[in-house]
mmCIF file of C-alpha atoms in Angstrom:
data_model
loop_
_atom_site.group_PDB
_atom_site.id
_atom_site.type_symbol
_atom_site.label_atom_id
_atom_site.label_comp_id
_atom_site.label_asym_id
_atom_site.label_seq_id
_atom_site.Cartn_x
_atom_site.Cartn_y
_atom_site.Cartn_z
ATOM 1 C CA MET A 1 -10.897 264.165 -7.532
ATOM 2 C CA TRP A 2 -9.329 265.078 -11.094
ATOM 3 C CA ARG A 3 -7.833 267.483 -13.503
ATOM 4 C CA GLY A 4 -4.648 268.101 -11.484
ATOM 5 C CA SER A 5 -5.839 267.444 -7.806
ATOM 6 C CA ARG A 6 -3.160 266.165 -5.415
ATOM 7 C CA ASP A 7 -2.814 264.745 -1.954
ATOM 8 C CA THR A 8 -6.484 264.255 -1.175
ATOM 9 C CA LEU A 9 -7.613 262.392 1.890
ATOM 10 C CA THR A 10 -10.716 260.434 1.700
ATOM 11 C CA GLU A 11 -11.454 258.901 5.132
ATOM 12 C CA ASP A 12 -14.085 257.086 7.098
ATOM 13 C CA ASN A 13 -17.127 257.499 4.704
ATOM 14 C CA ILE A 14 -20.023 255.246 3.823
ATOM 15 C CA PHE A 15 -21.332 254.650 0.377
ATOM 16 C CA LEU A 16 -24.519 252.869 -0.297
ATOM 17 C CA ASN A 17 -25.773 251.979 -3.722
ATOM 18 C CA CYS A 18 -23.444 254.232 -5.560
ATOM 19 C CA ALA A 19 -22.283 253.629 -9.124
ATOM 20 C CA ARG A 20 -18.953 254.625 -8.226
ATOM 21 C CA GLY A 21 -17.770 255.775 -4.752
ATOM 22 C CA ILE A 22 -14.181 257.213 -4.847
ATOM 23 C CA ALA A 23 -12.041 258.089 -8.030
ATOM 24 C CA TYR A 24 -8.645 259.746 -7.664
ATOM 25 C CA GLY A 25 -8.013 260.591 -11.337
ATOM 26 C CA LEU A 26 -10.521 259.635 -14.148
ATOM 27 C CA GLU A 27 -8.500 259.808 -17.392
ATOM 28 C CA GLU A 28 -4.982 259.487 -18.585
ATOM 29 C CA ARG A 29 -3.536 262.791 -19.464
ATOM 30 C CA PRO A 30 -0.192 265.077 -19.710
ATOM 31 C CA GLY A 31 1.240 265.440 -16.231
ATOM 32 C CA PHE A 32 -1.152 263.448 -14.095
ATOM 33 C CA ASP A 33 -4.839 263.678 -13.444
ATOM 34 C CA HIS A 34 -4.375 263.318 -9.562
ATOM 35 C CA GLN A 35 -1.189 262.662 -7.474
ATOM 36 C CA GLY A 36 -0.640 261.084 -4.028
ATOM 37 C CA GLY A 37 -3.203 261.059 -1.554
ATOM 38 C CA ILE A 38 -4.922 258.379 0.778
ATOM 39 C CA ILE A 39 -8.083 256.619 0.587
ATOM 40 C CA ARG A 40 -8.641 254.908 4.088
ATOM 41 C CA GLY A 41 -11.177 253.221 6.018
ATOM 42 C CA ASN A 42 -14.069 253.802 3.844
ATOM 43 C CA ILE A 43 -16.988 251.246 3.440
ATOM 44 C CA PHE A 44 -18.831 250.977 0.072
ATOM 45 C CA ILE A 45 -22.028 248.663 -0.367
ATOM 46 C CA ARG A 46 -23.951 248.285 -3.517
ATOM 47 C CA SER A 47 -27.000 246.006 -3.936
ATOM 48 C CA SER A 48 -27.179 243.525 -7.098
ATOM 49 C CA ALA A 49 -29.968 245.986 -8.298
ATOM 50 C CA GLN A 50 -27.507 248.866 -8.639
ATOM 51 C CA PRO A 51 -25.294 248.716 -11.749
ATOM 52 C CA GLY A 52 -22.078 250.496 -11.457
ATOM 53 C CA ASP A 53 -18.196 250.670 -12.107
ATOM 54 C CA ALA A 54 -15.359 249.802 -9.830
ATOM 55 C CA ALA A 55 -16.125 251.264 -6.428
ATOM 56 C CA ILE A 56 -12.790 252.687 -5.975
ATOM 57 C CA VAL A 57 -10.688 253.911 -8.848
ATOM 58 C CA VAL A 58 -7.093 255.170 -8.921
ATOM 59 C CA ALA A 59 -6.437 256.440 -12.456
ATOM 60 C CA ASP A 60 -3.205 258.257 -13.263
ATOM 61 C CA SER A 61 -2.372 258.978 -9.951
ATOM 62 C CA PRO A 62 1.097 258.147 -8.810
ATOM 63 C CA GLY A 63 1.812 257.403 -5.166
ATOM 64 C CA THR A 64 -1.772 257.038 -3.969
ATOM 65 C CA GLN A 65 -2.417 254.718 -1.034
ATOM 66 C CA VAL A 66 -5.589 252.546 -0.679
ATOM 67 C CA LEU A 67 -5.788 251.226 2.862
ATOM 68 C CA GLY A 68 -8.219 249.264 5.025
ATOM 69 C CA ASN A 69 -11.453 249.917 2.908
ATOM 70 C CA THR A 70 -14.379 247.541 2.965
ATOM 71 C CA VAL A 71 -16.146 247.029 -0.548
ATOM 72 C CA VAL A 72 -19.120 244.825 -1.416
ATOM 73 C CA VAL A 73 -20.416 245.274 -5.089
ATOM 74 C CA SER A 74 -22.755 242.155 -4.859
ATOM 75 C CA GLY A 75 -21.687 240.982 -8.205
ATOM 76 C CA THR A 76 -22.188 244.005 -10.136
ATOM 77 C CA TYR A 77 -18.619 244.459 -11.206
ATOM 78 C CA ALA A 78 -15.951 241.901 -11.298
ATOM 79 C CA THR A 79 -13.212 244.140 -9.927
ATOM 80 C CA PRO A 80 -14.459 246.358 -7.060
ATOM 81 C CA LEU A 81 -11.065 248.076 -6.562
ATOM 82 C CA GLU A 82 -9.125 249.046 -9.545
ATOM 83 C CA TYR A 83 -5.987 251.194 -10.396
ATOM 84 C CA ARG A 84 -5.614 252.240 -14.061
ATOM 85 C CA PHE A 85 -2.930 253.680 -16.469
ATOM 86 C CA PRO A 86 0.888 253.975 -16.450
ATOM 87 C CA GLY A 87 0.610 257.336 -14.558
ATOM 88 C CA ALA A 88 -0.850 255.219 -11.560
ATOM 89 C CA HIS A 89 2.664 253.867 -10.446
ATOM 90 C CA ASP A 90 3.988 253.314 -6.868
ATOM 91 C CA VAL A 91 0.289 252.970 -5.517
ATOM 92 C CA VAL A 92 -0.269 250.880 -2.517
ATOM 93 C CA VAL A 93 -3.304 248.685 -1.904
ATOM 94 C CA ALA A 94 -3.263 247.098 1.468
ATOM 95 C CA GLY A 95 -5.524 245.848 4.104
ATOM 96 C CA ASN A 96 -8.660 246.071 2.162
ATOM 97 C CA CYS A 97 -11.518 243.646 1.865
ATOM 98 C CA VAL A 98 -13.441 243.363 -1.314
ATOM 99 C CA ASP A 99 -16.070 240.960 -2.701
ATOM 100 C CA GLY A 100 -14.406 240.472 -6.025
ATOM 101 C CA ALA A 101 -10.619 241.089 -7.373
ATOM 102 C CA ILE A 102 -8.215 243.964 -7.080
ATOM 103 C CA ARG A 103 -7.138 244.880 -10.535
ATOM 104 C CA SER A 104 -4.184 246.637 -11.863
ATOM 105 C CA ARG A 105 -4.942 247.537 -15.681
ATOM 106 C CA ASP A 106 -3.662 249.580 -18.616
ATOM 107 C CA GLY A 107 -0.169 249.668 -17.349
ATOM 108 C CA ALA A 108 -0.716 250.683 -13.755
ATOM 109 C CA SER A 109 1.865 249.300 -10.939
ATOM 110 C CA GLY A 110 1.748 249.056 -7.350
ATOM 111 C CA ILE A 111 2.003 247.010 -4.244
ATOM 112 C CA GLU A 112 -0.740 244.924 -2.911
ATOM 113 C CA ARG A 113 -0.527 243.203 0.382
ATOM 114 C CA ASP A 114 -2.845 241.872 3.161
ATOM 115 C CA ASN A 115 -6.084 242.202 1.044
ATOM 116 C CA GLN A 116 -8.999 239.953 1.552
ATOM 117 C CA HIS A 117 -10.991 238.875 -1.604
ATOM 118 C CA GLY A 118 -14.531 237.021 -1.198
ATOM 119 C CA GLN A 119 -16.814 235.814 -3.858
ATOM 120 C CA ASN A 120 -18.974 238.448 -5.511
ATOM 121 C CA GLY A 121 -22.127 239.067 -3.800
ATOM 122 C CA ARG A 122 -21.299 237.676 -0.426
ATOM 123 C CA HIS A 123 -21.884 239.874 2.404
ATOM 124 C CA GLY A 124 -19.625 239.695 5.384
ATOM 125 C CA VAL A 125 -16.440 238.432 3.525
ATOM 126 C CA CYS A 126 -14.308 240.553 6.011
ATOM 127 C CA SER A 127 -12.888 238.994 9.255
ATOM 128 C CA THR A 128 -13.071 241.189 12.183
ATOM 129 C CA SER A 129 -9.190 241.138 12.498
ATOM 130 C CA THR A 130 -8.678 243.000 9.172
ATOM 131 C CA PRO A 131 -7.747 246.823 9.341
ATOM 132 C CA ALA A 132 -10.889 247.586 7.497
ATOM 133 C CA ALA A 133 -13.164 245.822 10.041
ATOM 134 C CA THR A 134 -11.287 246.960 13.054
ATOM 135 C CA GLY A 135 -10.610 250.646 11.896
ATOM 136 C CA THR A 136 -6.775 250.167 12.761
ATOM 137 C CA ARG A 137 -4.371 251.992 10.630
#
């Protein structure tokens, strides 16, 4: 979702072997590329044979919430969940389980809490008590 989109809800989807799963905004532009919205309860699984970028990207999208997602990219990208550019401020990244790092880059800012990180390529990194695993919100 980009080019002026806002308040998008992406919830309870399964992405298998995709180069990228969800992007709220893609580029830095005047105004915002996307604004607000919630990315919640999604599952993204990529095999080591499928190259790709971050599975979830928040770019130039202020006030976006990324909650309770499970992301396994099997070592194909070091930061499976990223938020990018100064316009991506007040971003909340909480209760996610990823098999790599969560990264704020290029001036983005937000709050990260209660996320679980595993080693790249290790499936099953989430405990059964995380919001991503239990489906709680």
